[in-house]
Amino acid sequence: MQKTTIYRKPMGENLFEEEFTIEALSQMGNPLEKLSSLVDFEMFRPALEDVLVKKDCKTPAGRPQIDVVLMFKVIFLQRYYGLGDHQIQYQITDRTSFRQFLGIHTVDEVPDEKTVWACKNKLAEDGTFDRLFDEFRTFLDNKGLSFNEGKIIDATFVEAPKQRNTKEENKQIKSGDGKDLWNPEEGDSEREKARKKHKKSHKDVDARWTKKRGENHYGYKNHVKADKKTKLIEKYHTTDASVHDSNVIEPLIDEEKDKGQDLFLDAGYESKEDVVKRKGMNPIISEKGHRNNPLTDEQKKNNRVKSKDRCRIEHIFGFIEGAMNGSFVLSIGMMRAKAANALTNLVYNIFRYAQICIYHPQLITCKG
């Protein structure tokens, strides 16, 4: 039987194509459109302008500065979709949903990758992402999204670009003297000095290797404390990957706000029961079996009960790993790793707030 090929006549150019595309995306459920209707990013403007706006500009000559809220929304998209600086520029140019979210209508308005990097680096150096996280936490508290029904603490790895160093260099880095490596020496030619300077700028002497469940990890850790009921991140702390989870409890507990509440922890924190009690919280820690002393059936049963609450923090890490394309840092050094974690946690909280508004509006006790 002979196949019949059907040719569809190409449609002519439509002046309203952009409007039709936006309407089609809206009908299909554009998540960025919904997010824009729920979160007013203007709340971040004062903090962003403090860092990014040039206050001593003597002349209006030159290209006008890109709006600071637009730049933050670019960085927000970059972190949510796990994109590099070049890729975010390309995707904004290519994707209608991105341009609609940013309020951009022409290619000329798209910030280039160098502008994105410079803006992000300036915010990281100033610690602005921590300030933005705190401001959004205040916004959530004002919505009544701070409950006293228990907290959860856990950590996740933040992978960094792996380094290629010699054994001697790694030994020096591990001893804490990594900053003394690859420095220009007296007698070096200008070319050699430039080479060493370039090499040093690409070396991360703060990240560390560690092994967990037979897998090697290199980079940092994002330690978080989350509210058990809402699964919103309340506090976080950044360390290198070699620091054990149980050693980062005290920086995460707020003795004034958390006093008297349950704190759910996995078995890796079993030695920190006294620390939690000293901080005024009630430790609920899963038990761990040891060599020649395995868990009893009763202990296993208790662990299952405890895990029903504790495992809620895994939903946070699952969202970061899945929807946000993982925990990672593409920059160098602890300072930028801290900024990356602050941004990751802020982006998660913003999307979690949107989920609460859509699926659990009853949790929002203050509508103002």
CSV table of C-alpha atoms in Angstrom, one decimal, residues 5 12 50 70 123 180 190 224 227 267 291 311 346:
chain,number,residue,atom,x,y,z
A,5,THR,CA,2.5,12.2,2.5
A,12,GLY,CA,2.6,33.4,7.3
A,50,ASP,CA,23.1,49.1,48.3
A,70,LEU,CA,16.2,42.2,36.8
A,123,LEU,CA,26.9,40.1,45.5
A,180,ASP,CA,51.3,29.7,49.8
A,190,GLU,CA,57.0,38.1,33.6
A,224,VAL,CA,20.5,23.2,57.0
A,227,ASP,CA,10.9,23.6,59.9
A,267,ALA,CA,21.9,8.3,63.4
A,291,ARG,CA,29.7,-4.1,65.3
A,311,CYS,CA,12.8,12.2,56.3
A,346,LEU,CA,16.9,31.2,49.0
